[in-house]
PDB file of C-alpha atoms in Angstrom:
ATOM      1  CA  MET Q 138       0.000   0.000   0.000  1.00 50.00           C
ATOM      2  CA  LYS Q 139       2.859   2.291   0.853  1.00 58.00           C
ATOM      3  CA  ASN Q 140       4.538   1.716  -2.545  1.00 64.00           C
ATOM      4  CA  LYS Q 141       1.268   2.492  -4.314  1.00 59.00           C
ATOM      5  CA  GLU Q 142       0.939   5.763  -2.413  1.00 58.00           C
ATOM      6  CA  MET Q 143       4.512   6.692  -3.298  1.00 58.00           C
ATOM      7  CA  ARG Q 144       3.879   5.985  -6.991  1.00 62.00           C
ATOM      8  CA  GLU Q 145       0.734   8.081  -6.914  1.00 55.00           C
ATOM      9  CA  ALA Q 146       2.599  10.918  -5.196  1.00 55.00           C
ATOM     10  CA  ARG Q 147       5.350  10.822  -7.848  1.00 57.00           C
ATOM     11  CA  THR Q 148       2.745  10.832 -10.608  1.00 59.00           C
ATOM     12  CA  GLU Q 149       1.002  13.831  -9.074  1.00 58.00           C
ATOM     13  CA  ALA Q 150       4.337  15.652  -8.744  1.00 53.00           C
ATOM     14  CA  ARG Q 151       5.194  15.009 -12.405  1.00 60.00           C
ATOM     15  CA  THR Q 152       1.763  16.168 -13.498  1.00 60.00           C
ATOM     16  CA  ALA Q 153       2.090  19.360 -11.455  1.00 58.00           C
ATOM     17  CA  THR Q 154       5.543  20.003 -12.935  1.00 62.00           C
ATOM     18  CA  ASN Q 155       4.297  19.444 -16.486  1.00 73.00           C
ATOM     19  CA  ASN Q 156       1.323  21.738 -15.886  1.00 84.00           C
ATOM     20  CA  ALA Q 157       3.592  24.448 -14.478  1.00 87.00           C
ATOM     21  CA  PHE Q 158       5.905  24.203 -17.475  1.00 90.00           C
ATOM     22  CA  THR Q 159       2.981  24.373 -19.904  1.00 91.00           C
ATOM     23  CA  GLU Q 160       1.752  27.476 -18.103  1.00 93.00           C
ATOM     24  CA  ALA Q 161       5.212  29.033 -18.454  1.00 93.00           C
ATOM     25  CA  LEU Q 162       5.124  28.333 -22.190  1.00 93.00           C
ATOM     26  CA  ARG Q 163       1.686  29.872 -22.656  1.00 93.00           C
ATOM     27  CA  ARG Q 164       2.564  32.881 -20.491  1.00 94.00           C
ATOM     28  CA  PHE Q 165       5.628  33.683 -22.628  1.00 95.00           C
ATOM     29  CA  GLU Q 166       3.773  33.167 -25.911  1.00 93.00           C
ATOM     30  CA  THR Q 167       0.950  35.473 -24.775  1.00 92.00           C
ATOM     31  CA  ALA Q 168       3.348  38.151 -23.493  1.00 92.00           C
ATOM     32  CA  TYR Q 169       5.345  38.037 -26.725  1.00 92.00           C
ATOM     33  CA  ARG Q 170       2.277  38.636 -28.882  1.00 88.00           C
ATOM     34  CA  LEU Q 171       0.885  41.393 -26.628  1.00 87.00           C
ATOM     35  CA  ASP Q 172       3.878  43.580 -25.762  1.00 85.00           C
ATOM     36  CA  LYS Q 173       7.544  42.622 -26.121  1.00 83.00           C
ATOM     37  CA  ASP Q 174       8.617  45.780 -24.264  1.00 83.00           C
ATOM     38  CA  SER Q 175       6.613  45.107 -21.105  1.00 87.00           C
ATOM     39  CA  GLN Q 176       7.912  43.924 -17.750  1.00 90.00           C
ATOM     40  CA  ALA Q 177       5.505  40.989 -17.952  1.00 91.00           C
ATOM     41  CA  TYR Q 178       7.227  39.825 -21.163  1.00 93.00           C
ATOM     42  CA  ALA Q 179      10.709  40.038 -19.610  1.00 93.00           C
ATOM     43  CA  GLU Q 180       9.549  38.096 -16.555  1.00 94.00           C
ATOM     44  CA  ALA Q 181       7.819  35.446 -18.674  1.00 95.00           C
ATOM     45  CA  LEU Q 182      10.933  34.990 -20.828  1.00 96.00           C
ATOM     46  CA  ASN Q 183      13.215  34.643 -17.813  1.00 95.00           C
ATOM     47  CA  SER Q 184      10.768  32.296 -16.063  1.00 95.00           C
ATOM     48  CA  LEU Q 185      10.549  29.976 -19.082  1.00 96.00           C
ATOM     49  CA  ALA Q 186      14.333  29.974 -19.620  1.00 96.00           C
ATOM     50  CA  THR Q 187      14.893  29.159 -15.945  1.00 95.00           C
ATOM     51  CA  ALA Q 188      12.400  26.283 -16.118  1.00 95.00           C
ATOM     52  CA  VAL Q 189      14.216  24.868 -19.174  1.00 95.00           C
ATOM     53  CA  ALA Q 190      17.611  25.089 -17.448  1.00 94.00           C
ATOM     54  CA  TYR Q 191      16.265  23.364 -14.323  1.00 93.00           C
ATOM     55  CA  SER Q 192      14.621  20.634 -16.390  1.00 92.00           C
ATOM     56  CA  VAL Q 193      17.669  19.817 -18.517  1.00 91.00           C
ATOM     57  CA  LEU Q 194      19.963  19.819 -15.486  1.00 89.00           C
ATOM     58  CA  LYS Q 195      17.627  17.473 -13.631  1.00 87.00           C
ATOM     59  CA  LYS Q 196      17.742  14.989 -16.512  1.00 84.00           C
ATOM     60  CA  CYS Q 197      21.549  15.175 -16.630  1.00 79.00           C
ATOM     61  CA  ILE Q 198      21.906  14.780 -12.874  1.00 74.00           C
ATOM     62  CA  ASP Q 199      19.549  11.802 -12.769  1.00 68.00           C
ATOM     63  CA  VAL Q 200      21.765  10.036 -15.297  1.00 56.00           C
ATOM     64  CA  SER Q 201      25.270  11.015 -14.187  1.00 58.00           C
ATOM     65  CA  GLN Q 202      24.881  11.923 -10.503  1.00 65.00           C
ATOM     66  CA  ASN Q 203      27.453  14.614 -11.198  1.00 73.00           C
ATOM     67  CA  PRO Q 204      27.987  16.686  -8.013  1.00 80.00           C
ATOM     68  CA  GLN Q 205      29.221  19.638 -10.068  1.00 80.00           C
ATOM     69  CA  LEU Q 206      25.973  19.723 -12.015  1.00 82.00           C
ATOM     70  CA  LYS Q 207      24.016  19.538  -8.774  1.00 86.00           C
ATOM     71  CA  GLU Q 208      25.875  22.649  -7.664  1.00 87.00           C
ATOM     72  CA  VAL Q 209      25.074  24.346 -10.988  1.00 88.00           C
ATOM     73  CA  ARG Q 210      21.380  23.639 -10.469  1.00 90.00           C
ATOM     74  CA  VAL Q 211      21.465  25.004  -6.910  1.00 91.00           C
ATOM     75  CA  SER Q 212      23.342  28.082  -8.123  1.00 92.00           C
ATOM     76  CA  ILE Q 213      20.447  29.220 -10.330  1.00 93.00           C
ATOM     77  CA  ALA Q 214      18.208  30.138  -7.386  1.00 92.00           C
ATOM     78  CA  ARG Q 215      21.102  31.283  -5.215  1.00 93.00           C
ATOM     79  CA  ASP Q 216      22.603  33.608  -7.841  1.00 91.00           C
ATOM     80  CA  THR Q 217      19.209  34.941  -8.897  1.00 92.00           C
ATOM     81  CA  ALA Q 218      18.594  35.965  -5.286  1.00 91.00           C
ATOM     82  CA  ARG Q 219      22.106  37.400  -5.056  1.00 91.00           C
ATOM     83  CA  LEU Q 220      21.640  39.587  -8.136  1.00 89.00           C
ATOM     84  CA  GLU Q 221      18.312  40.810  -6.793  1.00 91.00           C
ATOM     85  CA  ALA Q 222      20.019  41.653  -3.487  1.00 90.00           C
ATOM     86  CA  ILE Q 223      22.712  43.595  -5.373  1.00 90.00           C
ATOM     87  CA  ARG Q 224      20.047  45.529  -7.238  1.00 89.00           C
ATOM     88  CA  TYR Q 225      18.113  46.245  -4.047  1.00 91.00           C
ATOM     89  CA  SER Q 226      21.130  47.353  -2.019  1.00 90.00           C
ATOM     90  CA  GLY Q 227      22.333  49.558  -4.873  1.00 87.00           C
ATOM     91  CA  ALA Q 228      18.943  51.230  -5.164  1.00 87.00           C
ATOM     92  CA  HIS Q 229      18.960  52.066  -1.444  1.00 88.00           C
ATOM     93  CA  ALA Q 230      22.671  52.856  -1.050  1.00 86.00           C
ATOM     94  CA  PHE Q 231      22.855  55.701  -3.527  1.00 86.00           C
ATOM     95  CA  GLU Q 232      20.847  58.531  -4.928  1.00 86.00           C
ATOM     96  CA  THR Q 233      21.374  60.757  -7.933  1.00 86.00           C
ATOM     97  CA  VAL Q 234      22.157  64.402  -7.213  1.00 84.00           C
ATOM     98  CA  PHE Q 235      23.212  67.396  -9.289  1.00 86.00           C
ATOM     99  CA  THR Q 236      26.381  69.367  -8.671  1.00 83.00           C
ATOM    100  CA  SER Q 237      26.614  73.136  -8.690  1.00 82.00           C
ATOM    101  CA  ASP Q 238      27.642  72.857 -12.335  1.00 82.00           C
ATOM    102  CA  GLY Q 239      24.482  70.936 -13.151  1.00 82.00           C
ATOM    103  CA  ASP Q 240      26.266  67.591 -13.651  1.00 86.00           C
ATOM    104  CA  MET Q 241      24.731  64.375 -12.395  1.00 86.00           C
ATOM    105  CA  ALA Q 242      26.547  62.572  -9.586  1.00 85.00           C
ATOM    106  CA  ARG Q 243      25.948  59.605  -7.315  1.00 84.00           C
ATOM    107  CA  LYS Q 244      25.775  60.203  -3.586  1.00 85.00           C
ATOM    108  CA  THR Q 245      25.935  57.568  -0.848  1.00 88.00           C
ATOM    109  CA  VAL Q 246      22.911  57.771   1.422  1.00 87.00           C
ATOM    110  CA  ASP Q 247      23.304  54.449   3.265  1.00 88.00           C
ATOM    111  CA  SER Q 248      26.853  53.212   3.835  1.00 89.00           C
ATOM    112  CA  SER Q 249      25.673  49.831   5.179  1.00 90.00           C
ATOM    113  CA  MET Q 250      23.770  49.176   1.953  1.00 89.00           C
ATOM    114  CA  ARG Q 251      26.815  50.279  -0.036  1.00 87.00           C
ATOM    115  CA  ASP Q 252      29.064  47.878   1.881  1.00 88.00           C
ATOM    116  CA  ALA Q 253      26.523  45.076   1.407  1.00 86.00           C
ATOM    117  CA  GLN Q 254      26.466  45.696  -2.342  1.00 84.00           C
ATOM    118  CA  ASP Q 255      30.278  45.661  -2.530  1.00 87.00           C
ATOM    119  CA  LYS Q 256      30.412  42.367  -0.646  1.00 87.00           C
ATOM    120  CA  LEU Q 257      27.726  40.732  -2.794  1.00 82.00           C
ATOM    121  CA  ALA Q 258      29.330  41.966  -6.013  1.00 84.00           C
ATOM    122  CA  SER Q 259      32.696  40.457  -5.025  1.00 84.00           C
ATOM    123  CA  GLU Q 260      31.294  36.910  -4.858  1.00 82.00           C
ATOM    124  CA  CYS Q 261      31.624  34.664  -7.903  1.00 83.00           C
ATOM    125  CA  LEU Q 262      28.516  33.414  -9.674  1.00 82.00           C
ATOM    126  CA  GLY Q 263      28.068  29.794 -10.721  1.00 84.00           C
ATOM    127  CA  ASP Q 264      27.325  28.414 -14.197  1.00 86.00           C
ATOM    128  CA  GLY Q 265      23.573  28.142 -13.640  1.00 91.00           C
ATOM    129  CA  LEU Q 266      22.675  31.610 -14.901  1.00 92.00           C
ATOM    130  CA  ASP Q 267      24.836  31.018 -17.984  1.00 92.00           C
ATOM    131  CA  LEU Q 268      22.500  28.149 -18.865  1.00 94.00           C
ATOM    132  CA  VAL Q 269      19.467  30.367 -18.258  1.00 95.00           C
ATOM    133  CA  ASN Q 270      20.937  32.969 -20.606  1.00 95.00           C
ATOM    134  CA  THR Q 271      21.652  30.251 -23.181  1.00 95.00           C
ATOM    135  CA  ALA Q 272      17.994  29.237 -22.974  1.00 96.00           C
ATOM    136  CA  ILE Q 273      16.884  32.869 -23.357  1.00 96.00           C
ATOM    137  CA  ILE Q 274      18.963  33.321 -26.516  1.00 96.00           C
ATOM    138  CA  SER Q 275      17.694  30.036 -27.937  1.00 96.00           C
ATOM    139  CA  ILE Q 276      14.047  30.874 -27.142  1.00 97.00           C
ATOM    140  CA  LEU Q 277      14.381  34.214 -28.919  1.00 96.00           C
ATOM    141  CA  GLY Q 278      16.126  32.553 -31.861  1.00 95.00           C
ATOM    142  CA  GLU Q 279      13.459  29.875 -32.223  1.00 95.00           C
ATOM    143  CA  THR Q 280      10.740  32.533 -31.915  1.00 95.00           C
ATOM    144  CA  ALA Q 281      12.358  34.509 -34.745  1.00 94.00           C
ATOM    145  CA  LYS Q 282      12.390  31.370 -36.920  1.00 93.00           C
ATOM    146  CA  THR Q 283       8.713  30.829 -36.092  1.00 93.00           C
ATOM    147  CA  ILE Q 284       7.899  34.349 -37.284  1.00 93.00           C
ATOM    148  CA  GLU Q 285       9.775  33.674 -40.541  1.00 92.00           C
ATOM    149  CA  ARG Q 286       7.624  30.582 -41.055  1.00 91.00           C
ATOM    150  CA  GLY Q 287       4.490  32.619 -40.314  1.00 89.00           C
ATOM    151  CA  GLU Q 288       3.430  30.265 -37.513  1.00 85.00           C
ATOM    152  CA  LEU Q 289       3.066  32.589 -34.521  1.00 84.00           C
ATOM    153  CA  ASP Q 290       0.032  30.751 -33.120  1.00 81.00           C
ATOM    154  CA  SER Q 291      -1.057  30.541 -29.486  1.00 81.00           C
ATOM    155  CA  ASP Q 292       1.177  27.495 -28.916  1.00 89.00           C
ATOM    156  CA  PHE Q 293       3.946  28.284 -31.391  1.00 93.00           C
ATOM    157  CA  LEU Q 294       6.770  26.939 -29.196  1.00 94.00           C
ATOM    158  CA  GLU Q 295       5.299  23.448 -29.385  1.00 94.00           C
ATOM    159  CA  LYS Q 296       4.263  23.524 -33.035  1.00 93.00           C
ATOM    160  CA  PRO Q 297       6.200  20.900 -35.074  1.00 94.00           C
ATOM    161  CA  TYR Q 298       8.368  21.853 -38.038  1.00 93.00           C
ATOM    162  CA  THR Q 299      10.999  20.028 -40.110  1.00 92.00           C
ATOM    163  CA  VAL Q 300      14.748  20.565 -40.172  1.00 89.00           C
ATOM    164  CA  ARG Q 301      17.663  19.065 -42.055  1.00 89.00           C
ATOM    165  CA  ARG Q 302      20.239  17.487 -39.761  1.00 85.00           C
ATOM    166  CA  LEU Q 303      22.895  14.811 -39.663  1.00 83.00           C
ATOM    167  CA  LYS Q 304      21.850  11.311 -38.703  1.00 81.00           C
ATOM    168  CA  LYS Q 305      25.192  10.857 -36.933  1.00 78.00           C
ATOM    169  CA  LYS Q 306      27.800  13.409 -35.920  1.00 77.00           C
ATOM    170  CA  VAL Q 307      30.209  10.761 -34.626  1.00 76.00           C
ATOM    171  CA  TRP Q 308      31.078   7.674 -36.624  1.00 70.00           C
ATOM    172  CA  ILE Q 309      33.380   4.728 -36.019  1.00 69.00           C
ATOM    173  CA  LYS Q 310      33.254   2.550 -39.128  1.00 64.00           C
ATOM    174  CA  SER Q 311      33.480   3.941 -42.647  1.00 60.00           C
ATOM    175  CA  GLU Q 312      30.074   2.576 -43.568  1.00 58.00           C
ATOM    176  CA  ASP Q 313      28.537   4.610 -40.736  1.00 59.00           C
ATOM    177  CA  SER Q 314      29.802   7.889 -42.197  1.00 59.00           C
ATOM    178  CA  VAL Q 315      27.527   7.618 -45.223  1.00 55.00           C
ATOM    179  CA  GLY Q 316      24.372   7.871 -43.097  1.00 59.00           C
ATOM    180  CA  GLY Q 317      24.276  11.465 -44.231  1.00 78.00           C
ATOM    181  CA  TRP Q 318      21.568  14.000 -43.611  1.00 85.00           C
ATOM    182  CA  GLU Q 319      17.888  13.500 -42.944  1.00 87.00           C
ATOM    183  CA  THR Q 320      14.716  15.532 -42.654  1.00 90.00           C
ATOM    184  CA  ALA Q 321      13.539  15.345 -39.056  1.00 90.00           C
ATOM    185  CA  GLU Q 322      10.560  16.745 -37.175  1.00 93.00           C
ATOM    186  CA  THR Q 323      11.133  18.892 -34.117  1.00 94.00           C
ATOM    187  CA  THR Q 324       9.566  21.773 -32.189  1.00 94.00           C
ATOM    188  CA  PRO Q 325      11.021  25.117 -31.082  1.00 95.00           C
ATOM    189  CA  ILE Q 326      11.039  24.168 -27.421  1.00 95.00           C
ATOM    190  CA  GLN Q 327      12.809  20.864 -28.220  1.00 95.00           C
ATOM    191  CA  GLU Q 328      15.546  22.824 -29.982  1.00 95.00           C
ATOM    192  CA  VAL Q 329      15.874  25.060 -26.918  1.00 96.00           C
ATOM    193  CA  TYR Q 330      16.324  21.965 -24.741  1.00 95.00           C
ATOM    194  CA  LYS Q 331      19.035  20.657 -27.082  1.00 93.00           C
ATOM    195  CA  GLU Q 332      20.887  23.968 -27.060  1.00 94.00           C
ATOM    196  CA  VAL Q 333      20.992  24.015 -23.260  1.00 94.00           C
ATOM    197  CA  ARG Q 334      22.153  20.393 -23.207  1.00 91.00           C
ATOM    198  CA  ARG Q 335      24.993  21.253 -25.577  1.00 87.00           C
ATOM    199  CA  ALA Q 336      25.962  24.128 -23.286  1.00 88.00           C
ATOM    200  CA  ILE Q 337      26.071  21.717 -20.337  1.00 86.00           C
ATOM    201  CA  ASP Q 338      28.298  19.322 -22.280  1.00 78.00           C
ATOM    202  CA  ALA Q 339      30.706  22.190 -22.975  1.00 74.00           C
ATOM    203  CA  SER Q 340      30.503  23.634 -19.459  1.00 70.00           C
ATOM    204  CA  ARG Q 341      33.525  23.840 -17.168  1.00 58.00           C
ATOM    205  CA  ALA Q 342      31.278  22.266 -14.529  1.00 54.00           C
ATOM    206  CA  MET Q 343      31.541  18.899 -16.245  1.00 51.00           C
ATOM    207  CA  SER Q 344      34.089  16.987 -14.186  1.00 46.00           C
ATOM    208  CA  THR Q 345      34.785  14.240 -16.714  1.00 44.00           C
ATOM    209  CA  ASP Q 346      36.490  14.397 -20.078  1.00 46.00           C
ATOM    210  CA  ALA Q 347      33.776  13.943 -22.725  1.00 47.00           C
ATOM    211  CA  ARG Q 348      36.271  12.094 -24.917  1.00 47.00           C
ATOM    212  CA  ASN Q 349      36.605   9.273 -22.350  1.00 53.00           C
ATOM    213  CA  GLY Q 350      39.974   8.243 -23.720  1.00 58.00           C
ATOM    214  CA  TYR Q 351      38.987   8.344 -27.402  1.00 65.00           C
ATOM    215  CA  SER Q 352      40.648  10.366 -30.132  1.00 67.00           C
ATOM    216  CA  TYR Q 353      38.498  12.164 -32.696  1.00 72.00           C
ATOM    217  CA  LEU Q 354      39.259  13.321 -36.199  1.00 73.00           C
ATOM    218  CA  GLU Q 355      37.268  16.303 -37.414  1.00 73.00           C
ATOM    219  CA  GLU Q 356      35.743  16.324 -40.895  1.00 76.00           C
ATOM    220  CA  LEU Q 357      33.133  18.361 -42.784  1.00 79.00           C
ATOM    221  CA  SER Q 358      29.845  16.983 -44.071  1.00 80.00           C
ATOM    222  CA  TYR Q 359      27.905  18.858 -46.775  1.00 82.00           C
ATOM    223  CA  ASP Q 360      24.156  18.605 -47.431  1.00 85.00           C
ATOM    224  CA  SER Q 361      23.314  19.438 -51.042  1.00 84.00           C
ATOM    225  CA  GLU Q 362      19.583  19.750 -50.285  1.00 85.00           C
ATOM    226  CA  SER Q 363      19.882  22.497 -47.685  1.00 84.00           C
ATOM    227  CA  ASP Q 364      23.298  23.782 -48.814  1.00 86.00           C
ATOM    228  CA  ALA Q 365      24.484  23.404 -45.220  1.00 84.00           C
ATOM    229  CA  GLU Q 366      27.749  22.194 -43.754  1.00 83.00           C
ATOM    230  CA  SER Q 367      28.347  20.587 -40.393  1.00 82.00           C
ATOM    231  CA  VAL Q 368      31.330  19.163 -38.561  1.00 78.00           C
ATOM    232  CA  ILE Q 369      31.365  15.392 -38.042  1.00 81.00           C
ATOM    233  CA  TYR Q 370      33.799  13.373 -35.981  1.00 76.00           C
ATOM    234  CA  ARG Q 371      35.486  10.077 -36.699  1.00 75.00           C
ATOM    235  CA  ARG Q 372      36.126   8.277 -33.420  1.00 73.00           C
ATOM    236  CA  LEU Q 373      39.269   6.207 -33.210  1.00 69.00           C
ATOM    237  CA  SER Q 374      39.826   3.274 -30.896  1.00 62.00           C
ATOM    238  CA  LYS Q 375      40.131   3.981 -27.195  1.00 55.00           C
ATOM    239  CA  TYR Q 376      43.565   5.241 -26.169  1.00 47.00           C
ATOM    240  CA  ALA Q 377      44.777   4.695 -29.741  1.00 50.00           C
ATOM    241  CA  ASP Q 378      46.772   7.875 -30.297  1.00 51.00           C
ATOM    242  CA  LEU Q 379      47.880   6.682 -33.704  1.00 50.00           C
ATOM    243  CA  GLY Q 380      50.088   9.649 -34.427  1.00 48.00           C
ATOM    244  CA  GLY Q 381      52.367   8.672 -31.564  1.00 46.00           C
ATOM    245  CA  TYR Q 382      53.485  11.395 -29.189  1.00 48.00           C
ATOM    246  CA  ALA Q 383      55.611  14.512 -29.074  1.00 47.00           C
ATOM    247  CA  THR Q 384      57.077  16.667 -26.315  1.00 48.00           C
ATOM    248  CA  ASP Q 385      57.707  20.385 -26.070  1.00 49.00           C
ATOM    249  CA  PHE Q 386      61.256  21.766 -26.285  1.00 49.00           C
ATOM    250  CA  ASN Q 387      61.693  21.287 -22.531  1.00 51.00           C
ATOM    251  CA  GLY Q 388      60.482  17.711 -22.731  1.00 50.00           C
ATOM    252  CA  ALA Q 389      57.837  18.529 -20.107  1.00 48.00           C
ATOM    253  CA  CYS Q 390      54.557  18.145 -21.981  1.00 43.00           C
ATOM    254  CA  THR Q 391      53.465  15.018 -23.821  1.00 46.00           C
ATOM    255  CA  LEU Q 392      51.038  15.734 -26.655  1.00 43.00           C
ATOM    256  CA  TYR Q 393      49.378  12.883 -28.501  1.00 48.00           C
ATOM    257  CA  SER Q 394      48.163  13.395 -32.044  1.00 52.00           C
ATOM    258  CA  ALA Q 395      46.404  11.586 -34.854  1.00 60.00           C
ATOM    259  CA  ASP Q 396      45.583  12.314 -38.468  1.00 62.00           C
ATOM    260  CA  SER Q 397      43.230  10.934 -41.097  1.00 68.00           C
ATOM    261  CA  GLN Q 398      45.974   9.338 -43.190  1.00 69.00           C
ATOM    262  CA  THR Q 399      47.372   7.424 -40.219  1.00 69.00           C
ATOM    263  CA  ALA Q 400      43.877   6.238 -39.282  1.00 72.00           C
ATOM    264  CA  ASP Q 401      43.158   5.166 -42.881  1.00 72.00           C
ATOM    265  CA  ASP Q 402      46.482   3.310 -43.060  1.00 74.00           C
ATOM    266  CA  MET Q 403      45.644   1.503 -39.832  1.00 75.00           C
ATOM    267  CA  ASP Q 404      42.229   0.461 -41.131  1.00 77.00           C
ATOM    268  CA  THR Q 405      43.822  -0.796 -44.356  1.00 81.00           C
ATOM    269  CA  LEU Q 406      46.404  -2.789 -42.406  1.00 82.00           C
ATOM    270  CA  ILE Q 407      43.752  -4.370 -40.168  1.00 82.00           C
ATOM    271  CA  GLU Q 408      41.714  -5.381 -43.219  1.00 83.00           C
ATOM    272  CA  LEU Q 409      44.753  -6.686 -45.123  1.00 86.00           C
ATOM    273  CA  LEU Q 410      45.947  -8.864 -42.255  1.00 86.00           C
ATOM    274  CA  GLU Q 411      42.410  -9.946 -41.320  1.00 89.00           C
ATOM    275  CA  LEU Q 412      43.102  -9.160 -37.673  1.00 89.00           C
ATOM    276  CA  THR Q 413      40.701 -10.064 -34.917  1.00 91.00           C
ATOM    277  CA  ALA Q 414      39.311  -7.292 -32.693  1.00 85.00           C
ATOM    278  CA  ARG Q 415      41.814  -8.154 -29.931  1.00 89.00           C
ATOM    279  CA  GLN Q 416      44.729  -8.283 -32.375  1.00 89.00           C
ATOM    280  CA  ALA Q 417      43.751  -4.907 -33.810  1.00 85.00           C
ATOM    281  CA  GLN Q 418      43.515  -3.439 -30.325  1.00 83.00           C
ATOM    282  CA  VAL Q 419      46.954  -4.720 -29.294  1.00 87.00           C
ATOM    283  CA  LEU Q 420      48.491  -3.533 -32.573  1.00 85.00           C
ATOM    284  CA  LYS Q 421      47.137   0.004 -32.147  1.00 79.00           C
ATOM    285  CA  LEU Q 422      48.392   0.200 -28.591  1.00 81.00           C
ATOM    286  CA  ARG Q 423      51.819  -1.125 -29.606  1.00 82.00           C
ATOM    287  CA  LEU Q 424      52.172   1.277 -32.515  1.00 75.00           C
ATOM    288  CA  SER Q 425      51.142   4.115 -30.196  1.00 70.00           C
ATOM    289  CA  GLY Q 426      54.318   3.495 -28.220  1.00 72.00           C
ATOM    290  CA  HIS Q 427      52.980   1.368 -25.359  1.00 79.00           C
ATOM    291  CA  GLY Q 428      55.172  -1.501 -24.158  1.00 85.00           C
ATOM    292  CA  GLU Q 429      54.047  -5.080 -23.680  1.00 89.00           C
ATOM    293  CA  LYS Q 430      53.745  -4.702 -19.910  1.00 88.00           C
ATOM    294  CA  ALA Q 431      51.682  -1.509 -20.220  1.00 84.00           C
ATOM    295  CA  ILE Q 432      49.364  -3.154 -22.763  1.00 87.00           C
ATOM    296  CA  ALA Q 433      48.928  -6.189 -20.517  1.00 88.00           C
ATOM    297  CA  THR Q 434      48.094  -3.966 -17.532  1.00 87.00           C
ATOM    298  CA  TYR Q 435      45.580  -1.954 -19.533  1.00 81.00           C
ATOM    299  CA  LEU Q 436      43.868  -5.054 -20.971  1.00 84.00           C
ATOM    300  CA  GLY Q 437      44.010  -6.939 -17.668  1.00 86.00           C
ATOM    301  CA  VAL Q 438      45.890  -9.918 -19.111  1.00 89.00           C
ATOM    302  CA  LYS Q 439      49.294 -11.533 -18.660  1.00 91.00           C
ATOM    303  CA  ARG Q 440      52.287 -10.153 -20.526  1.00 91.00           C
ATOM    304  CA  GLN Q 441      52.720 -13.525 -22.210  1.00 93.00           C
ATOM    305  CA  SER Q 442      49.239 -13.169 -23.724  1.00 93.00           C
ATOM    306  CA  VAL Q 443      50.251  -9.852 -25.288  1.00 92.00           C
ATOM    307  CA  GLN Q 444      53.426 -11.430 -26.637  1.00 92.00           C
ATOM    308  CA  ASP Q 445      51.403 -14.275 -28.157  1.00 94.00           C
ATOM    309  CA  VAL Q 446      49.074 -11.810 -29.871  1.00 92.00           C
ATOM    310  CA  LEU Q 447      51.992  -9.784 -31.269  1.00 91.00           C
ATOM    311  CA  LYS Q 448      53.597 -13.000 -32.531  1.00 91.00           C
ATOM    312  CA  ALA Q 449      50.365 -13.974 -34.312  1.00 92.00           C
ATOM    313  CA  ILE Q 450      50.215 -10.514 -35.926  1.00 90.00           C
ATOM    314  CA  GLN Q 451      53.836 -10.840 -37.072  1.00 89.00           C
ATOM    315  CA  GLN Q 452      53.081 -14.179 -38.697  1.00 89.00           C
ATOM    316  CA  LYS Q 453      50.115 -12.695 -40.559  1.00 89.00           C
ATOM    317  CA  ALA Q 454      52.245  -9.720 -41.646  1.00 87.00           C
ATOM    318  CA  LEU Q 455      55.044 -11.953 -42.950  1.00 87.00           C
ATOM    319  CA  LYS Q 456      52.502 -14.077 -44.798  1.00 87.00           C
ATOM    320  CA  ALA Q 457      51.150 -10.916 -46.458  1.00 84.00           C
ATOM    321  CA  GLY Q 458      54.666  -9.894 -47.503  1.00 82.00           C
ATOM    322  CA  LEU Q 459      55.104  -7.145 -44.877  1.00 79.00           C
ATOM    323  CA  LYS Q 460      57.996  -6.574 -42.505  1.00 73.00           C
ATOM    324  CA  PRO Q 461      56.615  -5.715 -39.080  1.00 64.00           C
ATOM    325  CA  ARG Q 462      58.677  -3.296 -36.981  1.00 63.00           C
ATOM    326  CA  PHE Q 463      57.005  -3.469 -33.600  1.00 59.00           C
TER     327      PHE Q 463
END
């Protein structure tokens, strides 16, 4: 019985949240059509952008349990209150006066309010309001696109429209790269959500490296139908820095690199020798400069196993008329 009550409570909470978000959408749409210069419009825009930022962060936190993102979410309310406190203290700390020459000047009328404003202004803000501002820009951008399409209806932020986009921006095998572009259905508010999510992925608050040990090669993909270009990424094998490594002139910094030609040559070699997945993995690690012991530690196997794999690769290379140098 208790579990049933908890499920019902969660359902009611989700329904209330969805209703509140829908109200925020309608409030902004109404304010935009009535008067874009009004205070009500500015408040509706900020309220909707804040709701989007909270929602996207909640989804990210539920998945990753990232403590930094939890702090970003908390910072939205905290920094909003802080900025309001700065505004309030500034309004009560000073007044505008005119000098004997008729020039405007600012005069302190409450030193405690002035000191409070200085203290508040010296504190650093978190990344939460950056996400709110990203949502604001995206909302305005999507609204402008809606006007261009002539679809400024009462629920224009949820009205579907079609866009041209890549099926995949990251590909591993060559056959995956030809997936190309597609016509997809979306809505303005969905695009706003995606823009905020991209901002989170690029945020300094993310504590993990998005590459997760992979190397990526950047390429351009062109869509002849929409005359658009977009960057796509070819993902190489994990920790396979095929270009080897280099150090700065002091020998202090190790910089790994990779290039398309090296990656293509590796793919050709793997296909020519008909290597298994494990053999290909060991070969890439070996050619990247890793020793047998390091490879064994990384793969969680005995050093002898690595030596056996390398020996099998050498035999295949000799059979194919190649002279292996690893």
